[in-house]
XYZ file of N, CA and C in Angstrom:
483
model
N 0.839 -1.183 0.000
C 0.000 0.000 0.000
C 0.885 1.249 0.000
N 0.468 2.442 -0.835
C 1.496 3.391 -0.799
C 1.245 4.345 0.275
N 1.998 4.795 0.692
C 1.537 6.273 1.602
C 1.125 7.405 1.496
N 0.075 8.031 1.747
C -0.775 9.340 1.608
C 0.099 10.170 0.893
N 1.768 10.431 1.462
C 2.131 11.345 1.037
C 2.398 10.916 -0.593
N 2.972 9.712 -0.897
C 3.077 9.222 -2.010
C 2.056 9.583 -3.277
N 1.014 9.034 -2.512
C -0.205 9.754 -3.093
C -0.779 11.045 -3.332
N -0.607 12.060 -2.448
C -0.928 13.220 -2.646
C -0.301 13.933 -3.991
N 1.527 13.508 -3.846
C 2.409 14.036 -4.687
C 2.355 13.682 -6.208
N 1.538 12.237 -6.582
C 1.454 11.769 -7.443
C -0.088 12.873 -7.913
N -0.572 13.068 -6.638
C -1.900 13.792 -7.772
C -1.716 15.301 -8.017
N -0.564 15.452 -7.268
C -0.180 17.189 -7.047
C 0.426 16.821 -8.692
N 1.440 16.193 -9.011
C 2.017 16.331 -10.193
C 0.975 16.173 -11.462
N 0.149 15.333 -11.426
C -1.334 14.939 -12.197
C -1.641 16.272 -12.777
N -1.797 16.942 -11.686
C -2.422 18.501 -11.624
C -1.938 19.402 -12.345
N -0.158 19.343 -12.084
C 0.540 20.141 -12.741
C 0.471 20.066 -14.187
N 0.624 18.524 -13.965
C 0.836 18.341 -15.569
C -0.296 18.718 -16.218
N -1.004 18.331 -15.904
C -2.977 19.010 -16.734
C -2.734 20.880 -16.743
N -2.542 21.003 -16.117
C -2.553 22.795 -16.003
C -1.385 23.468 -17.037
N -0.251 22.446 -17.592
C 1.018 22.885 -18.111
C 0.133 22.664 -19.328
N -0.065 21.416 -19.677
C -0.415 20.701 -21.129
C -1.703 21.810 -21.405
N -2.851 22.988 -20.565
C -4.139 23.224 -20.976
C -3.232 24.931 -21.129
N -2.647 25.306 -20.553
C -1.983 26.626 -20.971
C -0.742 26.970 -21.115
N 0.553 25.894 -21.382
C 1.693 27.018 -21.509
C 2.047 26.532 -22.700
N 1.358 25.864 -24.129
C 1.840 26.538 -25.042
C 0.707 26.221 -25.799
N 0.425 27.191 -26.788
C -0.059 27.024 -28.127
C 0.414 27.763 -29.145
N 0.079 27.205 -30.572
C 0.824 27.637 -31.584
C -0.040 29.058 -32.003
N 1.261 29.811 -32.882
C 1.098 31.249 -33.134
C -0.032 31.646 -33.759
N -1.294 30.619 -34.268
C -2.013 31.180 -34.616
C -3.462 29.752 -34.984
N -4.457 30.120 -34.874
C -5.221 28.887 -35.124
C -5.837 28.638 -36.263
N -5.848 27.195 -36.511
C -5.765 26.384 -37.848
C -7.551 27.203 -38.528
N -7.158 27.479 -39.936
C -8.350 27.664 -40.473
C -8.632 26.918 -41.938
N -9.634 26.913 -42.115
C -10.696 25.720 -43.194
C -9.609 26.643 -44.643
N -9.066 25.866 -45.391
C -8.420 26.598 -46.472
C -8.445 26.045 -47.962
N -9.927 25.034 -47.910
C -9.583 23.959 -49.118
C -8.801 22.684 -49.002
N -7.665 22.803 -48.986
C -6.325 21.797 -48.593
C -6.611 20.715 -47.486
N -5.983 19.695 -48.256
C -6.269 18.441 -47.382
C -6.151 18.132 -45.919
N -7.072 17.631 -45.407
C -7.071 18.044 -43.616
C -7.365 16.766 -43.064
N -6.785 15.440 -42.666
C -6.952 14.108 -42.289
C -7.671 14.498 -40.865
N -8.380 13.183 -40.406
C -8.859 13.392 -39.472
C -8.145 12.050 -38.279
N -8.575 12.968 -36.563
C -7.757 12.143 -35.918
C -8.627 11.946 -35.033
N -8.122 11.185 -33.478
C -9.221 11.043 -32.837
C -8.924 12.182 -31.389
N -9.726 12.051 -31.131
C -9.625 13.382 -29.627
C -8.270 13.171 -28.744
N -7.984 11.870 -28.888
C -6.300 11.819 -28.006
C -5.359 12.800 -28.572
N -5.483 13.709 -30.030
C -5.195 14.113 -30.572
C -4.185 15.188 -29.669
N -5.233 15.472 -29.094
C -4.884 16.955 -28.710
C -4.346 16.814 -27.426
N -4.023 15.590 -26.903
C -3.492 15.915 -25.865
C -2.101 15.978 -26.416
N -1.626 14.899 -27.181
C -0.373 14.470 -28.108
C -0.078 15.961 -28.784
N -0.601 16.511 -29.249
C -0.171 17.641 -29.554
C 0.334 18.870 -28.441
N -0.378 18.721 -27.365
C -0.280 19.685 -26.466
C 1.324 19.008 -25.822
N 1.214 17.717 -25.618
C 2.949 17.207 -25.215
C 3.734 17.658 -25.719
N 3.661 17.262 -27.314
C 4.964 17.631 -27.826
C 5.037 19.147 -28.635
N 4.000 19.849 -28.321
C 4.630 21.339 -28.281
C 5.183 21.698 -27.479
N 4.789 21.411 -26.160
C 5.640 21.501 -24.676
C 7.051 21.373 -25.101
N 6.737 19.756 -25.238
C 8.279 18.949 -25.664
C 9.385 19.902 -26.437
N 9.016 20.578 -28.128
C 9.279 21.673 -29.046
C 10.346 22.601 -28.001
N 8.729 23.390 -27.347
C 9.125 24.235 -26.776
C 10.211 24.483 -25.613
N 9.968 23.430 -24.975
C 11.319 23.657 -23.934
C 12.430 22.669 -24.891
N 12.594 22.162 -25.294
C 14.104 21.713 -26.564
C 14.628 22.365 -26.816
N 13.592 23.184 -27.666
C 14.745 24.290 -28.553
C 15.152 25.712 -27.764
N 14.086 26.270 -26.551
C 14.457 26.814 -25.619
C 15.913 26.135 -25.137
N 15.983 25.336 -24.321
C 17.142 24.866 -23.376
C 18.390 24.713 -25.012
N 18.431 24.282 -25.726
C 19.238 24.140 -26.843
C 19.757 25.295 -27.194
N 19.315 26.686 -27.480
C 19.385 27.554 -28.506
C 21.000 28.181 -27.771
N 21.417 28.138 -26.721
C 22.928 28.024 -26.724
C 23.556 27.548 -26.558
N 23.324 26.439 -26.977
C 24.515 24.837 -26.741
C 24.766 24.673 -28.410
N 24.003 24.986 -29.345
C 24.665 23.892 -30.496
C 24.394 25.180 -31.191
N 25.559 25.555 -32.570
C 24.997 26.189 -33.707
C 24.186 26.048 -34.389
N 23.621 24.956 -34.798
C 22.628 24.606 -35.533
C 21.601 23.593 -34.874
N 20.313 23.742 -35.054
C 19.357 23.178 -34.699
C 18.315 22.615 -35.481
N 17.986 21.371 -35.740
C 17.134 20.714 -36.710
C 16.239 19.937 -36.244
N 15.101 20.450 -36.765
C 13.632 19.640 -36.786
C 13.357 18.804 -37.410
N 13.330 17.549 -36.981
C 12.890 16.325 -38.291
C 11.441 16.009 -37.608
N 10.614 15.898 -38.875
C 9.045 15.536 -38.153
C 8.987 14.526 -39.102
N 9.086 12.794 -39.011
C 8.422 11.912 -40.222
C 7.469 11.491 -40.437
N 6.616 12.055 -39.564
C 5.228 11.394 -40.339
C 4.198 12.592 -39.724
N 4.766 13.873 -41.079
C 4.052 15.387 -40.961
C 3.075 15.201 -40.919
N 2.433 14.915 -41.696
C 1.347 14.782 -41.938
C 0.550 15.998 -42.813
N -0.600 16.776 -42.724
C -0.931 17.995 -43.707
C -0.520 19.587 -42.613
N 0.234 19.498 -41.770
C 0.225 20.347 -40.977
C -0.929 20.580 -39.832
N -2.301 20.447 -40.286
C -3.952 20.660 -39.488
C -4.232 19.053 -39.363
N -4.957 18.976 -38.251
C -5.601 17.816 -38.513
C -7.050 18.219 -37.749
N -8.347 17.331 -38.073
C -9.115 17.571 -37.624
C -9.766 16.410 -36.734
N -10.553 16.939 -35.472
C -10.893 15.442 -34.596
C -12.119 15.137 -35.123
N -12.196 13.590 -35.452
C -13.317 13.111 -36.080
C -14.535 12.692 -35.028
N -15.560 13.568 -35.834
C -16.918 13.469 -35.062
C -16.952 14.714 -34.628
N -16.122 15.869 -35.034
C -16.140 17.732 -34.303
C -15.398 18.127 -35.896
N -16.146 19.569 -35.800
C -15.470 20.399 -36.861
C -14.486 21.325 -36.228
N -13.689 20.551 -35.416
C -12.651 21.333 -34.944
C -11.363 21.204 -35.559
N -10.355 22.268 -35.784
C -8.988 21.773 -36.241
C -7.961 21.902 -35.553
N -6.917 21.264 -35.209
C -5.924 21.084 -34.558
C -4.759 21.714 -35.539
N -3.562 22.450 -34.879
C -2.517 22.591 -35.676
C -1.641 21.529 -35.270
N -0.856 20.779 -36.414
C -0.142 19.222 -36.098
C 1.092 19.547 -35.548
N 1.954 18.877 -35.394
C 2.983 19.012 -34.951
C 4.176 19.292 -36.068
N 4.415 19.837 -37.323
C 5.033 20.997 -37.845
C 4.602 22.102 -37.289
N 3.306 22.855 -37.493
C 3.126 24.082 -36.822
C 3.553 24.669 -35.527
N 3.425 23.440 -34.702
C 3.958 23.503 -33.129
C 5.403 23.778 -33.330
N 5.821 22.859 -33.734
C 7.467 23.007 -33.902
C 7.616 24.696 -34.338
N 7.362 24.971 -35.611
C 7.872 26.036 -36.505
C 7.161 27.228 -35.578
N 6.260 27.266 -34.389
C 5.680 28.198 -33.551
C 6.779 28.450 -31.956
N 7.314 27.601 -31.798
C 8.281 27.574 -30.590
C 8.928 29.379 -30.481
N 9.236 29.883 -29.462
C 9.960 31.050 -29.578
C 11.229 31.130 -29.384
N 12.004 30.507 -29.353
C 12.775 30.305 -30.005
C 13.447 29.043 -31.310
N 13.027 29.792 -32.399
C 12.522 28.698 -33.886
C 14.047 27.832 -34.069
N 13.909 27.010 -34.144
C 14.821 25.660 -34.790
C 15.634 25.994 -36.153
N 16.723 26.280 -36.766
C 17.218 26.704 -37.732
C 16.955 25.979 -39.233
N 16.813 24.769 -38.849
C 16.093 24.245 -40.321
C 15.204 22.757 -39.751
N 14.171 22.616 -40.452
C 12.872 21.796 -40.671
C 12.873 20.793 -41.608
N 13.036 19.400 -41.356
C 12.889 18.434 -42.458
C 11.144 17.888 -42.005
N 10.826 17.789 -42.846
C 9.556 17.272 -43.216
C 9.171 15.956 -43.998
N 8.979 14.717 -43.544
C 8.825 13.690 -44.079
C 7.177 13.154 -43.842
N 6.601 12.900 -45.250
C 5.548 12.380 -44.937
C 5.028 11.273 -46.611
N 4.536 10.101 -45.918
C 4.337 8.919 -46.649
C 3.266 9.626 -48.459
N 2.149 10.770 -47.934
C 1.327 10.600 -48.996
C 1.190 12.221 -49.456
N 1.493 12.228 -51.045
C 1.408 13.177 -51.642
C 0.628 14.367 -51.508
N -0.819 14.485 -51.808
C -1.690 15.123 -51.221
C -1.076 16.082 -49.892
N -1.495 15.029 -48.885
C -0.673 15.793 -47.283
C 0.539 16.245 -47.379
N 1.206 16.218 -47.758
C 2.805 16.887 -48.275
C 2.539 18.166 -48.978
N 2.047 18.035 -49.885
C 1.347 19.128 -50.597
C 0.378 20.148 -49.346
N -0.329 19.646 -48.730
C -0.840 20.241 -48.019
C -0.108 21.613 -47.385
N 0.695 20.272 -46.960
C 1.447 21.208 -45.939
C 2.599 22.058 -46.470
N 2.831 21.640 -47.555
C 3.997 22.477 -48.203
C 3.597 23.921 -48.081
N 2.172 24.111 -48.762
C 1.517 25.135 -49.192
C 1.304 26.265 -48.161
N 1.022 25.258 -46.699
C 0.708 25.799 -45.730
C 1.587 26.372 -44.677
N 2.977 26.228 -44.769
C 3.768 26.279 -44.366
C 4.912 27.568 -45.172
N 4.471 27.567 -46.360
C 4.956 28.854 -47.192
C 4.086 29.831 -46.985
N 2.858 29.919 -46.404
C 2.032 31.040 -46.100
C 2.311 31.510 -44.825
N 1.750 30.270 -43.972
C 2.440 31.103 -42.745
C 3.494 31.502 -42.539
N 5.060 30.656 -42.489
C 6.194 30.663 -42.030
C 7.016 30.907 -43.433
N 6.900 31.852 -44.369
C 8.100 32.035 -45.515
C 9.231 31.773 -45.681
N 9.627 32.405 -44.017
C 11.270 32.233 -44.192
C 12.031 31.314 -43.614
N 10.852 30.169 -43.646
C 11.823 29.070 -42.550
C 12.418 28.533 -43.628
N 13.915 27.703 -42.995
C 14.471 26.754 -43.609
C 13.369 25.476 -43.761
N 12.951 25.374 -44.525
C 11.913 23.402 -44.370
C 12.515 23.033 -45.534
N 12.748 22.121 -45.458
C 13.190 20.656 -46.582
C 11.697 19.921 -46.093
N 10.912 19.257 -47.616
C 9.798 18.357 -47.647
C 10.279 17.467 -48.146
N 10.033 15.858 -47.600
C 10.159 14.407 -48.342
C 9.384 13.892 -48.487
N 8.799 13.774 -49.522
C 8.192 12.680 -49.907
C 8.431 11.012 -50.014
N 7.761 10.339 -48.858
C 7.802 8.563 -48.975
C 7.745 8.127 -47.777
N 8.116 7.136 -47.408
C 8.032 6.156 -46.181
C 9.526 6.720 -45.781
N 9.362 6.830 -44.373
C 10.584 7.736 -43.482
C 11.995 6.574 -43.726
N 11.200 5.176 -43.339
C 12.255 3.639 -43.584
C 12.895 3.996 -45.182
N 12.582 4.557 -45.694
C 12.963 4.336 -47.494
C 13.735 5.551 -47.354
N 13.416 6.471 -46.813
C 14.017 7.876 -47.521
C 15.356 8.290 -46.538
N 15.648 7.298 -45.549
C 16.807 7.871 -44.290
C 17.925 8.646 -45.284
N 18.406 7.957 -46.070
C 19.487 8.706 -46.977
C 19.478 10.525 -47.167
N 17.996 10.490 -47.694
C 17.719 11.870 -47.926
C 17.316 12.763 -46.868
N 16.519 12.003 -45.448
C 16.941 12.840 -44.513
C 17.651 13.082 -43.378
N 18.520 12.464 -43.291
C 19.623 12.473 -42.276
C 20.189 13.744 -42.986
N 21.057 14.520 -41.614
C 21.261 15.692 -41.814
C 23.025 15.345 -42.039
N 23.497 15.280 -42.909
C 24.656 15.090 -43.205
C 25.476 16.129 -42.157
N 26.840 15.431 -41.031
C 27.877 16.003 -41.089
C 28.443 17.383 -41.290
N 28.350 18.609 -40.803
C 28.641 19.647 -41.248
C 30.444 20.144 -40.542
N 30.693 21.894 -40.894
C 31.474 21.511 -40.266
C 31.207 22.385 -38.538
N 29.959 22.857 -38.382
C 29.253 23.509 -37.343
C 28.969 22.254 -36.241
N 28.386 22.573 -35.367
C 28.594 21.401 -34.482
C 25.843 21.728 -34.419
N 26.096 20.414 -34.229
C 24.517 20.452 -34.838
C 23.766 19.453 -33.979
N 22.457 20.082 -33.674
C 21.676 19.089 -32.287
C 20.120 18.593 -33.088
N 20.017 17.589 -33.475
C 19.013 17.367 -34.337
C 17.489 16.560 -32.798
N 16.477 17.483 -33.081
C 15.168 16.879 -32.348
C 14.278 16.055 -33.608
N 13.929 14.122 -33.428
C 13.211 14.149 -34.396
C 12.182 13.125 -33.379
């Protein structure tokens, strides 16, 4: 049996964590209906998103003076938005999160299995964010390692994927 205090601390952290994941980050701006392909997900969605913007966000925070270069690999982008099925709500995916962090990641690889959603997001990602570095791949992440592994430079380089 554990002890009260054991317990308390486990629900004190519960707490925290719910209160971190419902307000300390969202992305720079919210997803809107644009034509462009928009897959749908299920409501766990958003918690997974709310993690790993967190995640994003304190990375490239704690990183941005340890390494010259900093790289985002996301492989399975997806269209940038996704929407939860059974709500006309849209989620921004986890490129947007990434490329929203305040302090931004120096270059963006983008890997995703299906044309369409690549496209999606290509499109969507030159509107909002112009001047980011993004590299897009097209295929299965297993097939394409060649093309996105970040080759060797002569800068010293901290890759999040």
């Amino acid at each position: 049996m554990h002890e009260p205090r054991f317990l308390l601390a486990a629900l004190f952290t519960g707490r925290v964590i719910c209160h971190l994941l419902k307000h300390m980050y969202q992305p720079l701006f919210e997803p809107q209906e644009d034509g462009l392909e928009i897959p749908e997900v299920g409501s766990w969605a958003e918690t997974k998103y709310r993690l790993v913007g967190l995640y994003d966000k304190l990375f490239s925070t704690g990183m941005k003076d340890r390494w010259e270069t900093r790289v985002y690999i996301d492989l399975y982008a997806g269209a940038g938005y996704s929407r939860i099925r059974g709500k006309n709500r849209l989620l921004a995916g986890s490129p947007f999160l990434a490329l929203s962090v305040p302090d931004p990641f120096d270059k963006y690889i983008f890997c995703e299995s299906s044309s369409p959603l690549l496209e999606a997001l290509k499109k969507r990602v030159r509107k909002h964010f112009p001047k980011a570095d993004a590299k897009f791949v097209l295929g299965d992440c297993n097939d394409k390692v060649e093309e996105i592994v970040v080759h060797p430079s002569k800068t010293r380089q901290v890759v999040s994927v």
